[in-house]
Short mmCIF file of C-alpha atoms in Angstrom, two decimals:
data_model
loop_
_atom_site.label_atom_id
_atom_site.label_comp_id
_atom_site.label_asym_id
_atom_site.label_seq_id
_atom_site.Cartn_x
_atom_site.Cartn_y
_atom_site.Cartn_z
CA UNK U 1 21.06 6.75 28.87
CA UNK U 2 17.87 8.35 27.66
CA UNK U 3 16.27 10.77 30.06
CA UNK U 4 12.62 11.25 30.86
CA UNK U 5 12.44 14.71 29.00
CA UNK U 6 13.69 13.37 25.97
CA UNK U 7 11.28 9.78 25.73
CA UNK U 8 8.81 12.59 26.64
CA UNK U 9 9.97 15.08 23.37
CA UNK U 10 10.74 12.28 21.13
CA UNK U 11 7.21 10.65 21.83
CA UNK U 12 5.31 14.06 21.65
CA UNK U 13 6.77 14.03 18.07
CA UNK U 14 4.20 11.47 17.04
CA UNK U 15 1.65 13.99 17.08
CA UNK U 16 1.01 16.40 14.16
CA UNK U 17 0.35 19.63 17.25
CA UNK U 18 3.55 18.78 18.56
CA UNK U 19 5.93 18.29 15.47
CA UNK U 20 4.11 21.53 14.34
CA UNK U 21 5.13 23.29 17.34
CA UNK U 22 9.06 22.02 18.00
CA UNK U 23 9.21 21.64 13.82
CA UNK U 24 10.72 18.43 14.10
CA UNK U 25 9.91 14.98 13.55
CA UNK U 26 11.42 11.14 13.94
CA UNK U 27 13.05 8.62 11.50
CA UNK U 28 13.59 5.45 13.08
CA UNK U 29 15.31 2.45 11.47
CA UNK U 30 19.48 2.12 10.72
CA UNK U 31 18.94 3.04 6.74
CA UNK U 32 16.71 5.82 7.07
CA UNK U 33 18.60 7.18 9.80
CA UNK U 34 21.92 7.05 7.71
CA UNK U 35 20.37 8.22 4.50
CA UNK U 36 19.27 11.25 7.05
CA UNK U 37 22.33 11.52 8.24
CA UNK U 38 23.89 12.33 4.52
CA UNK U 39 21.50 14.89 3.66
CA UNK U 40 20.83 18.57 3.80
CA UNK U 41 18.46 17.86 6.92
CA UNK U 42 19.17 19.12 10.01
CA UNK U 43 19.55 16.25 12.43
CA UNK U 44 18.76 17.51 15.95
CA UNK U 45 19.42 14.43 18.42
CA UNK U 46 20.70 10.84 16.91
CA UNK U 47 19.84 7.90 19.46
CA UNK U 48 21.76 5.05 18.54
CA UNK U 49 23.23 1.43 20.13
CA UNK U 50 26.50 0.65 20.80
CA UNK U 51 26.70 -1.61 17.94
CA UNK U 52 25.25 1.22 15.28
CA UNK U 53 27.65 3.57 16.71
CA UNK U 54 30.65 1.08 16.34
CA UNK U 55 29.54 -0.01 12.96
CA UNK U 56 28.59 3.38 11.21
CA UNK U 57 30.87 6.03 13.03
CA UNK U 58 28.44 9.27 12.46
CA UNK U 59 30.22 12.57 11.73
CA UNK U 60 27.32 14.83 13.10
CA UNK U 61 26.50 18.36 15.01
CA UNK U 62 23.65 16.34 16.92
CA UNK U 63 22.92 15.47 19.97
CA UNK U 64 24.35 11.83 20.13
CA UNK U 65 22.51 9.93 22.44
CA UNK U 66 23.94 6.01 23.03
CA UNK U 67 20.84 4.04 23.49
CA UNK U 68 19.89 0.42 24.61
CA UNK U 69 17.60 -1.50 21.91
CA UNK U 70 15.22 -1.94 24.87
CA UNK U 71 14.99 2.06 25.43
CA UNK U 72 14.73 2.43 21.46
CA UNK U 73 11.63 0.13 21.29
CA UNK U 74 10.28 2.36 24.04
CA UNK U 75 9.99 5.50 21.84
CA UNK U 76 10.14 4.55 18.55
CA UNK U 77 6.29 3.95 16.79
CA UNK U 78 7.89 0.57 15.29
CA UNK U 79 9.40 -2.67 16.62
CA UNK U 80 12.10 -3.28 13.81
CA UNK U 81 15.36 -2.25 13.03
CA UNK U 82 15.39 -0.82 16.81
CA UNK U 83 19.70 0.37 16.74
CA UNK U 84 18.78 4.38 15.66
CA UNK U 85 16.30 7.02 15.51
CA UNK U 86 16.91 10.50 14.75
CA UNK U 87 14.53 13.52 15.33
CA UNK U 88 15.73 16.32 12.39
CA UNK U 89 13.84 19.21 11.76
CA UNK U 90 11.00 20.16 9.28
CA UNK U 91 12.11 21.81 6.77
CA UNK U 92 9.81 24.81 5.45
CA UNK U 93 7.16 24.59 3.36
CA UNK U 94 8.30 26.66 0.50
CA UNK U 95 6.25 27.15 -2.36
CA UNK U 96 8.18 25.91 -6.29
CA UNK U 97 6.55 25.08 -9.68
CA UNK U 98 7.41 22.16 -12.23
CA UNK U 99 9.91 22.79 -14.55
CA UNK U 100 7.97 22.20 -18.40
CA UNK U 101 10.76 18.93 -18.98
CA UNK U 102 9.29 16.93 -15.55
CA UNK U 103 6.78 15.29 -14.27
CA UNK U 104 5.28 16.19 -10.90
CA UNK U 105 2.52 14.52 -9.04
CA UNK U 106 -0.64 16.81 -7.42
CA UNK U 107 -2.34 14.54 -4.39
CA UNK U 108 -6.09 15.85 -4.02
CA UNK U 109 -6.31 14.34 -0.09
CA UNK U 110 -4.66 11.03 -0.04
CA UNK U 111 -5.26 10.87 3.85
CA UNK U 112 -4.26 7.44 4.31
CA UNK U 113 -0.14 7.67 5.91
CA UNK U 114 0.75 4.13 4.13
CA UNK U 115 -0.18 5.43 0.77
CA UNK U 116 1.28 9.10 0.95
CA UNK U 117 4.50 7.12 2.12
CA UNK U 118 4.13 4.36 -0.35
CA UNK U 119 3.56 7.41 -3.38
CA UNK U 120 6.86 9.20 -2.26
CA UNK U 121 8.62 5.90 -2.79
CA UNK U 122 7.01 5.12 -6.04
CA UNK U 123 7.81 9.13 -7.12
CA UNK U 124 11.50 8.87 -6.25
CA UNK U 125 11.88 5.17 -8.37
CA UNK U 126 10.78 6.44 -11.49
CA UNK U 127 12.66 10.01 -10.50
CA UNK U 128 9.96 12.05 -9.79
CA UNK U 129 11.50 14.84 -7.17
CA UNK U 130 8.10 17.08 -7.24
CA UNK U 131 5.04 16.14 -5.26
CA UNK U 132 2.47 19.00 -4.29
CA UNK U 133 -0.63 17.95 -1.74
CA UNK U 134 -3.56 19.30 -0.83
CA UNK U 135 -3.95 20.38 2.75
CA UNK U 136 -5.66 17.57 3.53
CA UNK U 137 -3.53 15.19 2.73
CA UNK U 138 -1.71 13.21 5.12
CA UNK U 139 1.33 14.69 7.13
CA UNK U 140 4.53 14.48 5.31
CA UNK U 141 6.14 14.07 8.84
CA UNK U 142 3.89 11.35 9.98
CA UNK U 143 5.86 8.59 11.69
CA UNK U 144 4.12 5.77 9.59
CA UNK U 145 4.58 8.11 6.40
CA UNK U 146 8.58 8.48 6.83
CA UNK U 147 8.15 4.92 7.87
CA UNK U 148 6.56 3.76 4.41
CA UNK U 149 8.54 6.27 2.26
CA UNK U 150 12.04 3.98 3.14
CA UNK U 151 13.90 6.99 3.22
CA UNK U 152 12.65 8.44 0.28
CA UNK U 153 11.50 11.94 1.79
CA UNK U 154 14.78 13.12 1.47
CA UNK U 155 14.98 13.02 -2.44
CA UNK U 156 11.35 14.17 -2.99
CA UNK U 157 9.89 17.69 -2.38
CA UNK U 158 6.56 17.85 -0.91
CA UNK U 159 4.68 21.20 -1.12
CA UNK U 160 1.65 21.63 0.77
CA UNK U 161 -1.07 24.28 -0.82
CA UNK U 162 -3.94 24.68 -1.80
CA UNK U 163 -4.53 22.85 -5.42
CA UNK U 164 -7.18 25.02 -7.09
CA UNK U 165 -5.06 28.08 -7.09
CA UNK U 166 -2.36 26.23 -7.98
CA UNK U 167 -3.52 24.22 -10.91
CA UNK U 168 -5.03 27.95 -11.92
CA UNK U 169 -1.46 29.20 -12.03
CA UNK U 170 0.22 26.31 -14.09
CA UNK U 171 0.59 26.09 -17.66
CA UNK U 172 1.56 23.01 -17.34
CA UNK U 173 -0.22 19.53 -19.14
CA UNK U 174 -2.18 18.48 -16.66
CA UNK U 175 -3.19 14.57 -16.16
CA UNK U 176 -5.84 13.37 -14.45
CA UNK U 177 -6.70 10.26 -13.34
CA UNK U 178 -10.09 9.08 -13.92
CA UNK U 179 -12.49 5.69 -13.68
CA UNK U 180 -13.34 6.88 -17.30
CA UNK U 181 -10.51 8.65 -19.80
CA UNK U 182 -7.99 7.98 -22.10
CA UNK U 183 -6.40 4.67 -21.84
CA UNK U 184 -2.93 5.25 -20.18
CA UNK U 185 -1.43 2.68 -22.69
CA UNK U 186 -2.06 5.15 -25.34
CA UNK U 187 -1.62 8.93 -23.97
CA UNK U 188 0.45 10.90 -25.68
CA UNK U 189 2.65 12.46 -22.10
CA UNK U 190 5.00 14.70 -24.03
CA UNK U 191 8.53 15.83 -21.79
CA UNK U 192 6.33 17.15 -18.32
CA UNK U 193 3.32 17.69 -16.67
CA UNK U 194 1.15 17.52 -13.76
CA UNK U 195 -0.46 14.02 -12.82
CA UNK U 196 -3.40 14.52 -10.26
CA UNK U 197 -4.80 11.96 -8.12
CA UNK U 198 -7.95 11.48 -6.43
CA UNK U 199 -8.59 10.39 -2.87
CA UNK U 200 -9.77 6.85 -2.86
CA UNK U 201 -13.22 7.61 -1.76
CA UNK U 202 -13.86 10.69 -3.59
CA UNK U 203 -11.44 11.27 -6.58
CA UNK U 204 -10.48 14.03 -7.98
CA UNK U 205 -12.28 17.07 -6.51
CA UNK U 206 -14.99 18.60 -8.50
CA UNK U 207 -13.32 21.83 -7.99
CA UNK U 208 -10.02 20.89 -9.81
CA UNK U 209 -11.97 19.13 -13.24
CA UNK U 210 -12.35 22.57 -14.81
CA UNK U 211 -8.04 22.27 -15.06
CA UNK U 212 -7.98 18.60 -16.13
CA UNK U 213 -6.56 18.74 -19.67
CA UNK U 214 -6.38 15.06 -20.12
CA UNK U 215 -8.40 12.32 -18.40
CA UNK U 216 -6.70 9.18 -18.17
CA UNK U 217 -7.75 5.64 -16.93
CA UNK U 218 -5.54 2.61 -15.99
CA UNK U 219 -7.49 -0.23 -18.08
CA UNK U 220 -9.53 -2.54 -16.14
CA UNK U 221 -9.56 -6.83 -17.16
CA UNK U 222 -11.90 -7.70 -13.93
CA UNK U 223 -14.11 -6.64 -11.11
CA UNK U 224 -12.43 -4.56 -8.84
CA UNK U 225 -14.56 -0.85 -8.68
CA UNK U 226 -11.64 0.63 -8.14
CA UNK U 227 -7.49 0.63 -7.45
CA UNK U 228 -5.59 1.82 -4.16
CA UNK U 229 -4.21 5.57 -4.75
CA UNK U 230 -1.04 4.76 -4.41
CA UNK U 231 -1.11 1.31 -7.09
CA UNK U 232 -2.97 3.83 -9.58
CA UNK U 233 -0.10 6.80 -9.27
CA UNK U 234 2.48 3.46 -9.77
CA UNK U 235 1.02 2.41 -12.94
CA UNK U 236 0.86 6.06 -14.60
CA UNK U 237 4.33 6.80 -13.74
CA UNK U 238 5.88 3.38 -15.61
CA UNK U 239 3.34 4.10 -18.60
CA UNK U 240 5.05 7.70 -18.55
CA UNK U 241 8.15 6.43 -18.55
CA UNK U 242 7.74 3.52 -21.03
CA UNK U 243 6.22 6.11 -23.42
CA UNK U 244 8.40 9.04 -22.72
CA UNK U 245 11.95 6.50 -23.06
CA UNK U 246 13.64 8.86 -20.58
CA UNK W 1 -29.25 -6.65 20.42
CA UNK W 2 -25.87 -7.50 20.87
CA UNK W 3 -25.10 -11.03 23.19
CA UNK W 4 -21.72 -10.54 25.20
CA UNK W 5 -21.10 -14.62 24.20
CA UNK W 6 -21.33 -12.89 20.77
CA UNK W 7 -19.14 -9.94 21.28
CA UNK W 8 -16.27 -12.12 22.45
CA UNK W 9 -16.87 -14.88 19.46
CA UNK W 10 -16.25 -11.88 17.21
CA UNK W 11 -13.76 -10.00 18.75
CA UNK W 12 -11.97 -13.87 19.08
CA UNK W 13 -11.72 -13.88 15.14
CA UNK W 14 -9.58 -11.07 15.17
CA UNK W 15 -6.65 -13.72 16.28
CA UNK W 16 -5.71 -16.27 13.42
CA UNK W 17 -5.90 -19.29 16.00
CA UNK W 18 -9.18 -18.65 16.94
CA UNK W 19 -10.15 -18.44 13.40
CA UNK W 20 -8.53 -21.33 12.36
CA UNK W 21 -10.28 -23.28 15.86
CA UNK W 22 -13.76 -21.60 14.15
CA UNK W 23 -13.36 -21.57 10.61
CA UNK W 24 -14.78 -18.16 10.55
CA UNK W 25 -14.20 -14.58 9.75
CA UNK W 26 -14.91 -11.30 9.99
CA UNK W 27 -16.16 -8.86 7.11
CA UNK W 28 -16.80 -5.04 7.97
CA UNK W 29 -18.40 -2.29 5.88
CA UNK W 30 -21.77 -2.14 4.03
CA UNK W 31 -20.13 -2.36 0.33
CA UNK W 32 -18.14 -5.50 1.49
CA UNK W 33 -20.89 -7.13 3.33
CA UNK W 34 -23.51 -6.12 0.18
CA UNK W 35 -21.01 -8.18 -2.00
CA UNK W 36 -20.50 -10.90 0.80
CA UNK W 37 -23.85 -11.99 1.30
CA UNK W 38 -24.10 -12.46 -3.05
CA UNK W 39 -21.18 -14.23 -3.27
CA UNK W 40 -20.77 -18.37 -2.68
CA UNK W 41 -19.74 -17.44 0.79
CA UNK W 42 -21.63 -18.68 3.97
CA UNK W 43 -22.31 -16.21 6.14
CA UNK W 44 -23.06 -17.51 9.55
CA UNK W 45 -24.00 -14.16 11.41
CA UNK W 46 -24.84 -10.53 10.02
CA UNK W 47 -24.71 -7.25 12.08
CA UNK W 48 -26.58 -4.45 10.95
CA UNK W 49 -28.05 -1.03 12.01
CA UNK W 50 -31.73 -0.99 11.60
CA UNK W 51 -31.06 1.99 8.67
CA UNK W 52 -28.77 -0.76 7.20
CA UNK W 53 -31.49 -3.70 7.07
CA UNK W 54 -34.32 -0.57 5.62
CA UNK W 55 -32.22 0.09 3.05
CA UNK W 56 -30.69 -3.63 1.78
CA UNK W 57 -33.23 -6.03 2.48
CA UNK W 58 -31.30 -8.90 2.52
CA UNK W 59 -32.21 -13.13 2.45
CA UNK W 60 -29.84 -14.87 3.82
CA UNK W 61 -30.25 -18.00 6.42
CA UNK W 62 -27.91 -16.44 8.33
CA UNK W 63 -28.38 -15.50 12.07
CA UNK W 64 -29.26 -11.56 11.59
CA UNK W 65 -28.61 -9.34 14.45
CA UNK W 66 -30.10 -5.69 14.58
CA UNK W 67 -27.28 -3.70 16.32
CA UNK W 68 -26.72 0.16 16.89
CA UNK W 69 -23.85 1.99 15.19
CA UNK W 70 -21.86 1.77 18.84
CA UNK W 71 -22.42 -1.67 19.06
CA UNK W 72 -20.82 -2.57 15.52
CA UNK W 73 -17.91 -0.28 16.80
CA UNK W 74 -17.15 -1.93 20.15
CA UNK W 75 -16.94 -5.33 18.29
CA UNK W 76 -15.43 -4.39 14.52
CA UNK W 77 -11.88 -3.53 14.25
CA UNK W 78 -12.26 -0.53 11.85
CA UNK W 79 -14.00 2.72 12.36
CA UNK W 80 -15.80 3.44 9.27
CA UNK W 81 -18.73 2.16 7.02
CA UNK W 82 -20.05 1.01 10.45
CA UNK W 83 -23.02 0.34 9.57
CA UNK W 84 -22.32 -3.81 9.19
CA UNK W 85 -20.46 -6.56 9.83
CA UNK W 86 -20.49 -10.46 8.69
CA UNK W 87 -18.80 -13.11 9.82
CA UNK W 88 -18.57 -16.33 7.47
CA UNK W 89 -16.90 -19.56 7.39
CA UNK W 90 -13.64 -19.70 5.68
CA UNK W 91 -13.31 -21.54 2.73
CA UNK W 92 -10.68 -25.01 2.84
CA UNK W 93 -7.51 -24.58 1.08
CA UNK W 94 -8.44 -26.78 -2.09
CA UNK W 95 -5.49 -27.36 -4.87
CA UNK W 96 -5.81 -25.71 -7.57
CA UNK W 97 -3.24 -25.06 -11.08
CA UNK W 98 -3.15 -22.47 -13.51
CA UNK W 99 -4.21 -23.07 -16.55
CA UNK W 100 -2.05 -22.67 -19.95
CA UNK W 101 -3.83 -19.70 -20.98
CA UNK W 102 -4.16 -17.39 -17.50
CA UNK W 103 -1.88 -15.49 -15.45
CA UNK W 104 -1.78 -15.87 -11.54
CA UNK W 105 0.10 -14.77 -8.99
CA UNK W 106 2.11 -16.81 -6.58
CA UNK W 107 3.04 -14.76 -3.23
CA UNK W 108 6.82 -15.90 -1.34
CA UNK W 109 6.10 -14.44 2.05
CA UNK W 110 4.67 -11.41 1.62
CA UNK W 111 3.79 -10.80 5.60
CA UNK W 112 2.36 -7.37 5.73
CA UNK W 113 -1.42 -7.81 6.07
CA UNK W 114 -2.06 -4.64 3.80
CA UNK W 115 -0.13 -5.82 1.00
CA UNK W 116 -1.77 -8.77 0.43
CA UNK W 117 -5.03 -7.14 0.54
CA UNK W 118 -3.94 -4.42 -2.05
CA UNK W 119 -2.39 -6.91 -4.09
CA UNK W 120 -5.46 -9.35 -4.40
CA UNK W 121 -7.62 -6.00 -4.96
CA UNK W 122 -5.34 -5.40 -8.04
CA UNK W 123 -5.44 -8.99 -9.05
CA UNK W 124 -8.89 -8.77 -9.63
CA UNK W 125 -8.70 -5.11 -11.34
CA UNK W 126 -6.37 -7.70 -14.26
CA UNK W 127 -8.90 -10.26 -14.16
CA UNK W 128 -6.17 -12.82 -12.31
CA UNK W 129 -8.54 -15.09 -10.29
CA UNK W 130 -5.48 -17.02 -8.44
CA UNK W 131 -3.36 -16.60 -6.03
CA UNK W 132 -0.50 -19.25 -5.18
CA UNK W 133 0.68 -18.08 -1.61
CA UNK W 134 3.61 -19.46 0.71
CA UNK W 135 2.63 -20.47 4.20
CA UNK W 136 4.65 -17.55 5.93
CA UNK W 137 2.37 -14.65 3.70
CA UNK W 138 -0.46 -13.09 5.83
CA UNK W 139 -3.39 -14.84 6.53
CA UNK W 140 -6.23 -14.22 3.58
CA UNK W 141 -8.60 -13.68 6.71
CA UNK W 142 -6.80 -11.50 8.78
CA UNK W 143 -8.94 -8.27 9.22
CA UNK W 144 -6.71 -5.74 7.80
CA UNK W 145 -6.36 -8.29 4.69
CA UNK W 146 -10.04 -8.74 4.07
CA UNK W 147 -10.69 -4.81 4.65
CA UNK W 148 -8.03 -3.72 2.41
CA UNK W 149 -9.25 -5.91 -0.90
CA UNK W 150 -12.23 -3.78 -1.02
CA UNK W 151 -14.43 -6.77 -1.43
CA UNK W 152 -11.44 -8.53 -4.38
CA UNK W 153 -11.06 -11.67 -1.40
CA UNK W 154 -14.62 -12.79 -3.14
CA UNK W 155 -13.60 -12.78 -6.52
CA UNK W 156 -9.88 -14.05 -6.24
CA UNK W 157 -9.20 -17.68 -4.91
CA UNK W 158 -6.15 -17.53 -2.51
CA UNK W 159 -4.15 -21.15 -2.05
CA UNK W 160 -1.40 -21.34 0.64
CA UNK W 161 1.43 -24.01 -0.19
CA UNK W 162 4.68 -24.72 -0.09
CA UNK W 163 6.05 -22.66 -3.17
CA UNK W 164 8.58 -25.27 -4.19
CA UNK W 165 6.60 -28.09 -4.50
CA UNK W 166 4.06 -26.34 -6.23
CA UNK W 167 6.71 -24.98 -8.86
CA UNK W 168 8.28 -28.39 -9.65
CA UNK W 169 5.32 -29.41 -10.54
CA UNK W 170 4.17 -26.21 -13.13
CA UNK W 171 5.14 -26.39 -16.40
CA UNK W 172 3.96 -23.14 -17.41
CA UNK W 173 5.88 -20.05 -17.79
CA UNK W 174 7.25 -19.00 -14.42
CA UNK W 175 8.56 -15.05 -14.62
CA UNK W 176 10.14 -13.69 -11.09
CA UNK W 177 10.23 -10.14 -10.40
CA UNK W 178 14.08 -9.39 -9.29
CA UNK W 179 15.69 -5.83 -9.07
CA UNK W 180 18.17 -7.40 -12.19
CA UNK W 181 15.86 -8.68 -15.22
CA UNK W 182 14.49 -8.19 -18.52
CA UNK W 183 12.94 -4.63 -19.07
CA UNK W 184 9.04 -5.67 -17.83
CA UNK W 185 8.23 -3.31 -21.27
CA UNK W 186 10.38 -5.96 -23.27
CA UNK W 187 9.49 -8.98 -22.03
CA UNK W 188 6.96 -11.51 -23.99
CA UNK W 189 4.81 -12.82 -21.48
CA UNK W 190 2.65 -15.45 -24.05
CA UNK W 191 -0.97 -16.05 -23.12
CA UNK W 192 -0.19 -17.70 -19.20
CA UNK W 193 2.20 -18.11 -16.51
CA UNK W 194 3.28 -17.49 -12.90
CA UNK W 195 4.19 -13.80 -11.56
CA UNK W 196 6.39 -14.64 -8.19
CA UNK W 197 6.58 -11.64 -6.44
CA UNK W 198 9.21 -12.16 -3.21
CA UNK W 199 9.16 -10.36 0.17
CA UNK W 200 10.47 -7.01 0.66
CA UNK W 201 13.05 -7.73 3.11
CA UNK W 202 14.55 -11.15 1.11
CA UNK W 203 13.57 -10.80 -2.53
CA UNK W 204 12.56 -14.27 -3.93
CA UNK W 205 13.72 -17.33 -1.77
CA UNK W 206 16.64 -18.88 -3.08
CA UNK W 207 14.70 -21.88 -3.11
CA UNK W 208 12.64 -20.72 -5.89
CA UNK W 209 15.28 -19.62 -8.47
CA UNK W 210 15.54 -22.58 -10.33
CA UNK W 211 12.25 -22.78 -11.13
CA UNK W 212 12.22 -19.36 -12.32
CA UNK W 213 12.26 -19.10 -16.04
CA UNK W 214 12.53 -15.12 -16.73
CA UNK W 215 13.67 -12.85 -14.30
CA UNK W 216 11.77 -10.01 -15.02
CA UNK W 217 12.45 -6.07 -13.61
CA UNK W 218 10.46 -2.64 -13.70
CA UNK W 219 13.19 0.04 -15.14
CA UNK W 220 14.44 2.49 -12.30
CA UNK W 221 14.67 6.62 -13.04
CA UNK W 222 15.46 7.50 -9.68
CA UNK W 223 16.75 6.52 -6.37
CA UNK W 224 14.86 4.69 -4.28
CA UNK W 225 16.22 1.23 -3.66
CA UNK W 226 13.50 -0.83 -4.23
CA UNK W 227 9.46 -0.71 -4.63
CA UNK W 228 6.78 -2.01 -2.66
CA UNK W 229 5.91 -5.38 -3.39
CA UNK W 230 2.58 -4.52 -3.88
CA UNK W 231 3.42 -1.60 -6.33
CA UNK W 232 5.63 -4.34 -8.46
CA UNK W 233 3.04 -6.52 -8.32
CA UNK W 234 0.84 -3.80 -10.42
CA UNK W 235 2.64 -2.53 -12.66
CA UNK W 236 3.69 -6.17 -13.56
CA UNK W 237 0.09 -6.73 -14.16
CA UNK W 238 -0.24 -3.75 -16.30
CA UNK W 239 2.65 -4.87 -18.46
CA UNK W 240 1.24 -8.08 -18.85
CA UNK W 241 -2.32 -6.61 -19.99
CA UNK W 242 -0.65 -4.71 -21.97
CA UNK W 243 1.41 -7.19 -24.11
CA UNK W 244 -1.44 -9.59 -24.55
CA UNK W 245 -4.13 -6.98 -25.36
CA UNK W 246 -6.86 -9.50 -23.91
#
């Protein structure tokens, strides 16, 4: 039975002022919510059916809270997979640098929750684990970014921070992608570096260019002006791959 | 000056029936509309703010409609670029076949409005000007669809059929992306084919393996269980424009 003060907490959580303030957030669906489960984040309250509870039996320090799927649908942000949600807490914001031997991705404001989600998923299939974002990028804790990422926020590390003084401290490669640069087909990536990517209606920041040690550009065969953020990051991590034959 | 008969006709086309009943949609945002009103499209009515209509004059024999900024909000499903909206008649759903010596995509039920959009935007970044799409994929007109091509919908033709018919009848290459497959870096794609990209939740329908004549996969470094169908669908693309070196 779910009471009033916690449909009140969870839904508060949807809000950035309010997962801020209680550092927690909410991962709805039965995978996510298992993959959660198994890691090294702090699950705070697990709301589950009957059936999910029967079916997965969850070793946990949580709050276990047995749920109808009619009382799920009523706090979770999405309709599907409505047998668990689980509200874990934030974990900090800690400050790390790329090793020389990896890749990491640099987001310069990719606002849009889908993509951010969408780029976390891409990062963790071609085993990037390093993602640092502007402050303006979207909330790593967003419902529809956890959503997107399909559980994979757990095996990437997002650092939020300001890019310009962290470009400045890198000696890092560092990759940019451009409209106009070296074809990606053809870039010499070497063992690691830093790929940054542009927001989708401004690019890459006039303020971060003077760090850009190689512009590169995803050929283009047609009209479009431009790709999605999140298609463009794709494409530069299987050309990395392909030519680094990790 | 904005007609409430007008209001609700537009507001109507946000639901596929009614745009079905009309044979109309709805385009938002100056670049879109800019590129709307040059293309073979009929545009039936055309919102704009006064500052819009200064700065583009624009002939058309459509019904234009000088409208405030609030105005185009109250009636446009998207907050930005508010400065105009179309609406045009849909195009039928004509036949069409691939030729030998092109690539196009063909689409088993890829339902989430903002993947089809992204995908046909990155169609037309490969110069792929067709689209094969099962009846259960999201509606080409749908809002979020037509918004998040970036204009591509006027460039790429998009036909909805039943996949298996239309496969018995190809004879061209037909290359399915599956999680097992040929290393998309290895595989000789020739000068044409089909690209059938499945749904996220099923894969490719079962229906459809038969007909498919290389399974084809994007090589995994890390964990996550699967990509976007979108994402797959570019990077296939990339491969492809790679290999040929059109």
């Amino acid at each position: 039975m779910l009471s009033k003060a916690n449909i009140k907490f969870i839904k508060s959580l949807q809000v950035k002022k309010y997962r801020k303030q209680e550092q927690c957030f909410v991962v709805e669906g039965a995978k996510s919510v298992m993959e959660l489960l198994a890691s090294d984040f702090e699950v705070v309250k697990l709301l589950a059916t009957e059936k999910f509870l029967d079916e997965y039996p969850v070793s946990t320090k949580a709050e276990v809270i047995a749920v109808t799927e009619k009382e799920l649908e009523g706090v979770g942000e999405f309709q599907t997979n409505a047998t668990a949600l689980a509200v874990a807490r934030m974990k900090p914001n800690k400050m790390f640098t790329a090793s020389p031997d990896e890749f990491a991705l640099v987001l310069d404001d990719i606002r849009d929750p889908g993509n951010l989600g969408t780029i976390i998923r891409t990062a963790d299939w071609f085993g990037i684990g390093k993602i640092i974002a502007s402050p303006d990028t979207a909330d790593l804790y967003n419902p529809k970014v956890i959503s997107s990422t399909m559980g994979s926020f757990i095996r990437v590390d997002v650092l939020y921070t300001p890019l310009e003084d962290y470009l400045a401290k890198s000696s890092l490669q560092i990759f940019g992608a451009y409209l106009e640069g070296k074809n990606v087909h053809d870039v010499t990536y070497g063992k690691g570096g830093l790929i940054v990517i542009g927001s989708e209606s401004h690019g890459i920041s006039s303020g971060l260019e003077r760090f850009i040690t190689q512009r590169i550009t995803i050929p283009r065969f047609g009209k479009a002006e431009s790709l999605n953020a999140a298609i463009a990051t794709a494409i530069i991590c299987d050309n990395i791959r392909r030519s680094t034959k990790l």
